[in-house]
C-alpha cells in the first residue's frame, strides 16, 4: 500500500484528511499530514517531512500531495522525490485525495495518474438546476 502524506499551508491537509475520512467512512491507514506555517524553518520542515515519509513507507512508496506548485510545502517535498519511490503531486483537493486513497494499492505510477485525474475531474461547473447523485 502506498503511503500518502498531505503537505499544505496551515492546517489544510489536516482538514482534507478529516473530510476524506468522512467520505470514506473511516480514517485510511498510512495517511498523514504536515502543516507548514509562515514562521517555519524550511530545513526543519524537511527533516520532519523526511521522517514522515520514512514512517509511511512500507516498501510500496509514498505519494506526497501538496497544495500549490512553487510554494514552500511543494518546494520542500520535491527535494524528497525519488523515481518510482517517492513522488509529489500538487493542487491537492478533496476529489484528488479520495481518488488517491481508492487506488493506492496500485503501482505508484498508476496512483499518480489517478490522483491527477481525480483532482482535475473534481473541478467542474455544475449547470444551474442540475442535481447529481453523490
CSV table of N, CA and C in Angstrom, one decimal:
chain,number,residue,atom,x,y,z
A,1,UNK,N,0.8,-1.2,0.0
A,1,UNK,CA,0.0,0.0,0.0
A,1,UNK,C,0.9,1.2,0.0
A,2,UNK,N,0.6,2.2,-0.9
A,2,UNK,CA,1.3,3.4,-1.0
A,2,UNK,C,1.0,4.3,0.2
A,3,UNK,N,2.0,4.8,0.9
A,3,UNK,CA,1.7,5.8,1.9
A,3,UNK,C,1.4,7.2,1.3
A,4,UNK,N,0.6,7.9,2.0
A,4,UNK,CA,0.2,9.2,1.5
A,4,UNK,C,0.4,10.3,2.5
A,5,UNK,N,1.2,11.3,2.1
A,5,UNK,CA,1.5,12.5,3.0
A,5,UNK,C,0.9,13.7,2.4
A,6,UNK,N,0.0,14.4,3.1
A,6,UNK,CA,-0.6,15.6,2.6
A,6,UNK,C,0.2,16.8,3.2
A,7,UNK,N,0.9,17.6,2.4
A,7,UNK,CA,1.7,18.7,2.9
A,7,UNK,C,1.1,20.0,2.4
A,8,UNK,N,0.7,20.8,3.3
A,8,UNK,CA,0.0,22.1,2.9
A,8,UNK,C,0.3,23.2,3.8
A,9,UNK,N,-0.1,24.4,3.3
A,9,UNK,CA,0.0,25.6,4.2
A,9,UNK,C,-1.0,25.4,5.3
A,10,UNK,N,-0.6,25.9,6.5
A,10,UNK,CA,-1.5,25.9,7.6
A,10,UNK,C,-2.1,24.5,7.9
A,11,UNK,N,-3.3,24.4,8.2
A,11,UNK,CA,-3.9,23.1,8.5
A,11,UNK,C,-4.8,22.5,7.4
A,12,UNK,N,-4.6,23.0,6.2
A,12,UNK,CA,-5.5,22.5,5.1
A,12,UNK,C,-5.4,21.0,5.0
A,13,UNK,N,-4.2,20.4,5.1
A,13,UNK,CA,-4.1,18.9,4.9
A,13,UNK,C,-4.8,18.2,6.0
A,14,UNK,N,-4.8,18.7,7.2
A,14,UNK,CA,-5.5,18.0,8.3
A,14,UNK,C,-7.0,18.0,8.1
A,15,UNK,N,-7.5,19.1,7.6
A,15,UNK,CA,-8.9,19.2,7.3
A,15,UNK,C,-9.3,18.4,6.1
A,16,UNK,N,-8.5,18.3,5.1
A,16,UNK,CA,-8.8,17.4,3.9
A,16,UNK,C,-8.8,16.0,4.4
A,17,UNK,N,-7.9,15.6,5.2
A,17,UNK,CA,-8.0,14.2,5.7
A,17,UNK,C,-9.2,13.9,6.6
A,18,UNK,N,-9.6,14.9,7.3
A,18,UNK,CA,-10.9,14.7,8.1
A,18,UNK,C,-12.1,14.6,7.2
A,19,UNK,N,-12.1,15.4,6.1
A,19,UNK,CA,-13.2,15.3,5.1
A,19,UNK,C,-13.2,13.9,4.4
A,20,UNK,N,-12.0,13.5,4.0
A,20,UNK,CA,-11.8,12.2,3.3
A,20,UNK,C,-12.3,11.1,4.2
A,21,UNK,N,-12.0,11.2,5.5
A,21,UNK,CA,-12.4,10.2,6.5
A,21,UNK,C,-13.9,10.1,6.5
A,22,UNK,N,-14.5,11.3,6.5
A,22,UNK,CA,-16.0,11.3,6.5
A,22,UNK,C,-16.6,10.7,5.2
A,23,UNK,N,-16.0,11.0,4.1
A,23,UNK,CA,-16.5,10.4,2.8
A,23,UNK,C,-16.3,8.9,2.8
A,24,UNK,N,-15.1,8.4,3.3
A,24,UNK,CA,-14.8,7.0,3.2
A,24,UNK,C,-15.3,6.2,4.3
A,25,UNK,N,-15.8,6.8,5.4
A,25,UNK,CA,-16.4,6.1,6.5
A,25,UNK,C,-15.4,5.7,7.6
A,26,UNK,N,-14.1,5.8,7.4
A,26,UNK,CA,-13.1,5.6,8.4
A,26,UNK,C,-11.8,6.2,8.0
A,27,UNK,N,-11.0,6.5,8.9
A,27,UNK,CA,-9.7,7.1,8.6
A,27,UNK,C,-8.8,6.0,7.9
A,28,UNK,N,-8.3,6.3,6.7
A,28,UNK,CA,-7.5,5.4,6.0
A,28,UNK,C,-6.1,5.2,6.7
A,29,UNK,N,-5.5,4.0,6.5
A,29,UNK,CA,-4.2,3.7,7.1
A,29,UNK,C,-3.1,4.5,6.2
A,30,UNK,N,-2.0,4.6,6.8
A,30,UNK,CA,-0.8,5.1,6.1
A,30,UNK,C,-1.1,6.5,5.5
A,31,UNK,N,-1.8,7.3,6.2
A,31,UNK,CA,-2.2,8.7,5.7
A,31,UNK,C,-1.9,9.7,6.8
A,32,UNK,N,-1.0,10.6,6.5
A,32,UNK,CA,-0.6,11.6,7.4
A,32,UNK,C,-0.6,13.0,6.8
A,33,UNK,N,-0.5,14.0,7.6
A,33,UNK,CA,-0.4,15.4,7.1
A,33,UNK,C,0.8,16.1,7.8
A,34,UNK,N,1.2,17.1,7.1
A,34,UNK,CA,2.3,18.0,7.6
A,34,UNK,C,1.8,19.4,7.3
A,35,UNK,N,1.6,20.2,8.3
A,35,UNK,CA,1.2,21.6,8.1
A,35,UNK,C,2.5,22.5,8.1
A,36,UNK,N,2.5,23.4,7.2
A,36,UNK,CA,3.7,24.3,7.0
A,36,UNK,C,3.2,25.7,7.3
A,37,UNK,N,3.8,26.4,8.3
A,37,UNK,CA,3.4,27.7,8.7
A,37,UNK,C,4.5,28.7,8.2
A,38,UNK,N,4.1,30.0,8.1
A,38,UNK,CA,4.9,31.0,7.6
A,38,UNK,C,6.2,31.1,8.4
A,39,UNK,N,6.1,30.9,9.7
A,39,UNK,CA,7.3,31.1,10.6
A,39,UNK,C,8.2,29.8,10.6
A,40,UNK,N,7.8,28.8,10.0
A,40,UNK,CA,8.6,27.5,10.0
A,40,UNK,C,9.9,27.7,9.2
A,41,UNK,N,10.9,27.0,9.8
A,41,UNK,CA,12.2,27.0,9.1
A,41,UNK,C,12.2,25.8,8.1
A,42,UNK,N,12.4,26.2,6.8
A,42,UNK,CA,12.3,25.1,5.8
A,42,UNK,C,13.2,23.9,6.0
A,43,UNK,N,14.4,24.1,6.6
A,43,UNK,CA,15.3,23.0,6.9
A,43,UNK,C,14.7,22.0,8.0
A,44,UNK,N,14.0,22.6,9.0
A,44,UNK,CA,13.3,21.8,10.0
A,44,UNK,C,12.1,21.1,9.4
A,45,UNK,N,11.4,21.8,8.5
A,45,UNK,CA,10.3,21.1,7.8
A,45,UNK,C,10.8,19.9,7.0
A,46,UNK,N,11.9,20.1,6.3
A,46,UNK,CA,12.4,19.0,5.5
A,46,UNK,C,12.8,17.8,6.4
A,47,UNK,N,13.3,18.0,7.6
A,47,UNK,CA,13.7,16.9,8.5
A,47,UNK,C,12.4,16.2,8.9
A,48,UNK,N,11.4,17.0,9.3
A,48,UNK,CA,10.1,16.4,9.7
A,48,UNK,C,9.4,15.6,8.6
A,49,UNK,N,9.5,16.2,7.4
A,49,UNK,CA,8.9,15.6,6.2
A,49,UNK,C,9.6,14.3,5.9
A,50,UNK,N,10.9,14.3,5.9
A,50,UNK,CA,11.7,13.1,5.7
A,50,UNK,C,11.3,11.9,6.7
A,51,UNK,N,11.1,12.3,7.9
A,51,UNK,CA,10.8,11.3,9.0
A,51,UNK,C,9.4,10.8,8.7
A,52,UNK,N,8.4,11.6,8.3
A,52,UNK,CA,7.1,11.1,8.0
A,52,UNK,C,7.1,10.2,6.8
A,53,UNK,N,7.9,10.5,5.7
A,53,UNK,CA,8.0,9.7,4.5
A,53,UNK,C,8.5,8.3,4.9
A,54,UNK,N,9.5,8.3,5.8
A,54,UNK,CA,10.1,7.0,6.2
A,54,UNK,C,9.1,6.2,7.0
A,55,UNK,N,8.3,6.9,7.8
A,55,UNK,CA,7.3,6.2,8.6
A,55,UNK,C,6.1,5.7,7.8
A,56,UNK,N,5.8,6.4,6.7
A,56,UNK,CA,4.7,6.0,5.8
A,56,UNK,C,5.1,4.9,4.8
A,57,UNK,N,6.4,4.8,4.5
A,57,UNK,CA,6.8,3.8,3.5
A,57,UNK,C,7.0,2.4,4.0
A,58,UNK,N,6.1,1.5,3.5
A,58,UNK,CA,6.2,0.1,3.9
A,58,UNK,C,6.8,-0.7,2.7
A,59,UNK,N,7.4,0.0,1.8
A,59,UNK,CA,8.0,-0.7,0.6
A,59,UNK,C,7.4,-0.4,-0.7
A,60,UNK,N,6.2,0.1,-0.7
A,60,UNK,CA,5.5,0.4,-2.0
A,60,UNK,C,5.6,1.8,-2.4
A,61,UNK,N,6.2,2.7,-1.6
A,61,UNK,CA,6.5,4.1,-2.0
A,61,UNK,C,5.5,5.0,-1.2
A,62,UNK,N,5.8,6.3,-1.5
A,62,UNK,CA,5.0,7.3,-0.8
A,62,UNK,C,4.6,8.4,-1.9
A,63,UNK,N,3.4,8.8,-1.8
A,63,UNK,CA,2.9,9.9,-2.6
A,63,UNK,C,2.7,11.1,-1.7
A,64,UNK,N,3.4,12.2,-2.0
A,64,UNK,CA,3.2,13.5,-1.3
A,64,UNK,C,2.2,14.4,-2.1
A,65,UNK,N,1.1,14.8,-1.5
A,65,UNK,CA,0.2,15.7,-2.1
A,65,UNK,C,0.3,17.0,-1.5
A,66,UNK,N,0.6,18.0,-2.3
A,66,UNK,CA,0.9,19.4,-1.9
A,66,UNK,C,-0.2,20.3,-2.4
A,67,UNK,N,-0.3,21.5,-1.8
A,67,UNK,CA,-1.4,22.4,-2.3
A,67,UNK,C,-1.0,23.3,-3.5
A,68,UNK,N,0.2,23.9,-3.5
A,68,UNK,CA,0.5,24.9,-4.5
A,68,UNK,C,1.9,24.6,-5.1
A,69,UNK,N,1.9,24.5,-6.4
A,69,UNK,CA,3.2,24.4,-7.1
A,69,UNK,C,4.0,25.6,-6.9
A,70,UNK,N,5.3,25.4,-6.6
A,70,UNK,CA,6.2,26.5,-6.4
A,70,UNK,C,6.2,27.2,-5.0
A,71,UNK,N,5.2,26.7,-4.2
A,71,UNK,CA,5.2,27.3,-2.8
A,71,UNK,C,6.1,26.4,-1.9
A,72,UNK,N,6.3,26.9,-0.7
A,72,UNK,CA,7.3,26.3,0.2
A,72,UNK,C,7.0,24.8,0.5
A,73,UNK,N,5.7,24.4,0.8
A,73,UNK,CA,5.5,23.0,1.0
A,73,UNK,C,5.9,22.1,-0.2
A,74,UNK,N,5.6,22.5,-1.4
A,74,UNK,CA,5.9,21.8,-2.6
A,74,UNK,C,7.4,21.8,-2.8
A,75,UNK,N,8.0,22.9,-2.7
A,75,UNK,CA,9.5,23.1,-2.9
A,75,UNK,C,10.2,22.1,-2.0
A,76,UNK,N,9.8,22.0,-0.7
A,76,UNK,CA,10.5,21.1,0.2
A,76,UNK,C,10.2,19.7,-0.2
A,77,UNK,N,8.9,19.4,-0.5
A,77,UNK,CA,8.6,18.0,-0.8
A,77,UNK,C,9.3,17.5,-2.1
A,78,UNK,N,9.5,18.4,-3.0
A,78,UNK,CA,10.2,18.0,-4.2
A,78,UNK,C,11.6,17.6,-4.0
A,79,UNK,N,12.2,18.0,-2.9
A,79,UNK,CA,13.6,17.6,-2.5
A,79,UNK,C,13.6,16.1,-2.1
A,80,UNK,N,12.5,15.5,-1.8
A,80,UNK,CA,12.4,14.1,-1.3
A,80,UNK,C,12.1,13.2,-2.4
A,81,UNK,N,11.7,13.7,-3.6
A,81,UNK,CA,11.3,12.9,-4.7
A,81,UNK,C,12.4,11.9,-5.2
A,82,UNK,N,12.0,10.7,-5.4
A,82,UNK,CA,12.9,9.6,-5.9
A,82,UNK,C,12.2,8.8,-6.9
A,83,UNK,N,12.7,8.6,-8.1
A,83,UNK,CA,12.0,7.9,-9.1
A,83,UNK,C,11.4,6.6,-8.6
A,84,UNK,N,10.2,6.3,-8.9
A,84,UNK,CA,9.5,5.1,-8.6
A,84,UNK,C,9.4,4.7,-7.1
A,85,UNK,N,9.7,5.8,-6.2
A,85,UNK,CA,9.6,5.5,-4.8
A,85,UNK,C,8.9,6.6,-4.0
A,86,UNK,N,9.3,7.9,-4.3
A,86,UNK,CA,8.6,9.0,-3.6
A,86,UNK,C,8.3,10.0,-4.7
A,87,UNK,N,7.0,10.3,-4.8
A,87,UNK,CA,6.5,11.3,-5.8
A,87,UNK,C,5.8,12.4,-5.2
A,88,UNK,N,5.7,13.5,-5.9
A,88,UNK,CA,5.0,14.7,-5.4
A,88,UNK,C,4.0,15.2,-6.4
A,89,UNK,N,2.8,15.4,-6.0
A,89,UNK,CA,1.7,15.9,-6.9
A,89,UNK,C,1.1,17.2,-6.2
A,90,UNK,N,0.9,18.2,-7.0
A,90,UNK,CA,0.4,19.5,-6.4
A,90,UNK,C,-1.1,19.7,-6.8
A,91,UNK,N,-1.7,20.7,-6.1
A,91,UNK,CA,-3.1,21.0,-6.4
A,91,UNK,C,-4.0,20.1,-5.6
A,92,UNK,N,-3.6,19.6,-4.5
A,92,UNK,CA,-4.5,18.7,-3.8
A,92,UNK,C,-5.8,19.3,-3.5
A,93,UNK,N,-6.9,18.5,-3.7
A,93,UNK,CA,-8.2,18.9,-3.3
A,93,UNK,C,-8.9,17.6,-2.8
A,94,UNK,N,-10.1,17.7,-2.3
A,94,UNK,CA,-10.7,16.5,-1.8
A,94,UNK,C,-11.0,15.4,-2.8
A,95,UNK,N,-11.4,15.7,-4.0
A,95,UNK,CA,-11.6,14.6,-5.0
A,95,UNK,C,-10.3,13.9,-5.3
A,96,UNK,N,-9.2,14.7,-5.4
A,96,UNK,CA,-7.9,14.1,-5.6
A,96,UNK,C,-7.5,13.1,-4.5
A,97,UNK,N,-7.7,13.6,-3.2
A,97,UNK,CA,-7.3,12.8,-2.1
A,97,UNK,C,-8.1,11.5,-2.0
A,98,UNK,N,-9.4,11.6,-2.3
A,98,UNK,CA,-10.3,10.4,-2.2
A,98,UNK,C,-9.9,9.4,-3.3
A,99,UNK,N,-9.7,9.9,-4.5
A,99,UNK,CA,-9.3,9.0,-5.6
A,99,UNK,C,-7.9,8.4,-5.3
A,100,UNK,N,-7.0,9.1,-4.8
A,100,UNK,CA,-5.7,8.6,-4.4
A,100,UNK,C,-5.8,7.5,-3.4
A,101,UNK,N,-6.7,7.7,-2.4
A,101,UNK,CA,-6.9,6.7,-1.4
A,101,UNK,C,-7.5,5.4,-2.0
A,102,UNK,N,-8.4,5.6,-3.0
A,102,UNK,CA,-9.1,4.5,-3.6
A,102,UNK,C,-8.1,3.6,-4.4
A,103,UNK,N,-7.1,4.2,-5.0
A,103,UNK,CA,-6.2,3.5,-5.9
A,103,UNK,C,-4.8,3.3,-5.4
A,104,UNK,N,-4.6,3.4,-4.1
A,104,UNK,CA,-3.3,3.4,-3.5
A,104,UNK,C,-2.7,2.0,-3.4
A,105,UNK,N,-3.4,0.9,-3.8
A,105,UNK,CA,-2.9,-0.4,-3.8
A,105,UNK,C,-2.3,-0.8,-5.2
A,106,UNK,N,-2.4,0.2,-6.1
A,106,UNK,CA,-1.8,0.0,-7.5
A,106,UNK,C,-0.4,0.5,-7.4
A,107,UNK,N,0.3,0.4,-8.5
A,107,UNK,CA,1.7,0.9,-8.6
A,107,UNK,C,1.7,2.4,-8.4
A,108,UNK,N,2.8,2.9,-7.9
A,108,UNK,CA,2.9,4.4,-7.7
A,108,UNK,C,2.6,5.2,-8.9
A,109,UNK,N,3.0,4.7,-10.1
A,109,UNK,CA,2.7,5.5,-11.3
A,109,UNK,C,1.2,5.5,-11.6
A,110,UNK,N,0.5,4.4,-11.3
A,110,UNK,CA,-0.9,4.4,-11.5
A,110,UNK,C,-1.6,5.3,-10.5
A,111,UNK,N,-1.2,5.3,-9.3
A,111,UNK,CA,-1.7,6.1,-8.2
A,111,UNK,C,-1.6,7.6,-8.6
A,112,UNK,N,-0.4,7.9,-9.1
A,112,UNK,CA,-0.2,9.3,-9.6
A,112,UNK,C,-1.2,9.7,-10.6
A,113,UNK,N,-1.4,8.9,-11.6
A,113,UNK,CA,-2.4,9.1,-12.7
A,113,UNK,C,-3.8,9.3,-12.1
A,114,UNK,N,-4.2,8.5,-11.2
A,114,UNK,CA,-5.5,8.5,-10.6
A,114,UNK,C,-5.6,9.8,-9.8
A,115,UNK,N,-4.6,10.2,-9.1
A,115,UNK,CA,-4.6,11.4,-8.3
A,115,UNK,C,-4.8,12.6,-9.2
A,116,UNK,N,-4.1,12.7,-10.3
A,116,UNK,CA,-4.2,13.8,-11.2
A,116,UNK,C,-5.6,13.8,-11.9
A,117,UNK,N,-6.1,12.7,-12.3
A,117,UNK,CA,-7.5,12.7,-12.9
A,117,UNK,C,-8.5,13.0,-11.8
A,118,UNK,N,-8.4,12.5,-10.6
A,118,UNK,CA,-9.4,12.9,-9.6
A,118,UNK,C,-9.4,14.4,-9.3
A,119,UNK,N,-8.2,15.0,-9.2
A,119,UNK,CA,-8.1,16.4,-9.0
A,119,UNK,C,-8.7,17.2,-10.1
A,120,UNK,N,-8.4,16.8,-11.3
A,120,UNK,CA,-8.9,17.6,-12.5
A,120,UNK,C,-10.4,17.4,-12.7
A,121,UNK,N,-10.8,16.1,-12.6
A,121,UNK,CA,-12.2,15.8,-12.9
A,121,UNK,C,-13.2,16.3,-11.8
A,122,UNK,N,-12.6,16.5,-10.6
A,122,UNK,CA,-13.4,17.0,-9.5
A,122,UNK,C,-13.6,18.5,-9.5
A,123,UNK,N,-13.0,19.2,-10.5
A,123,UNK,CA,-13.2,20.6,-10.7
A,123,UNK,C,-14.0,20.8,-12.0
A,124,UNK,N,-15.3,21.2,-11.8
A,124,UNK,CA,-16.2,21.4,-13.0
A,124,UNK,C,-17.3,22.4,-12.6
A,125,UNK,N,-17.8,23.0,-13.6
A,125,UNK,CA,-19.0,23.8,-13.4
A,125,UNK,C,-20.3,23.0,-13.4
A,126,UNK,N,-21.1,23.2,-12.5
A,126,UNK,CA,-22.4,22.4,-12.4
A,126,UNK,C,-23.5,23.3,-13.0
A,127,UNK,N,-24.1,22.8,-14.1
A,127,UNK,CA,-25.2,23.6,-14.7
A,127,UNK,C,-26.3,23.9,-13.7
A,128,UNK,N,-26.9,25.1,-13.8
A,128,UNK,CA,-27.9,25.5,-13.0
A,128,UNK,C,-29.1,24.6,-13.1
A,129,UNK,N,-29.7,24.2,-12.0
A,129,UNK,CA,-30.8,23.3,-12.0
A,129,UNK,C,-30.5,21.9,-12.1
A,130,UNK,N,-29.2,21.5,-12.2
A,130,UNK,CA,-28.8,20.1,-12.3
A,130,UNK,C,-28.6,19.5,-10.9
A,131,UNK,N,-29.1,18.4,-10.7
A,131,UNK,CA,-28.9,17.6,-9.4
A,131,UNK,C,-28.1,16.4,-9.8
A,132,UNK,N,-27.0,16.1,-9.1
A,132,UNK,CA,-26.2,14.9,-9.3
A,132,UNK,C,-26.3,14.1,-8.0
A,133,UNK,N,-26.4,12.8,-8.2
A,133,UNK,CA,-26.3,11.9,-7.1
A,133,UNK,C,-24.9,11.8,-6.7
A,134,UNK,N,-24.6,11.6,-5.4
A,134,UNK,CA,-23.3,11.5,-4.9
A,134,UNK,C,-22.7,10.2,-5.2
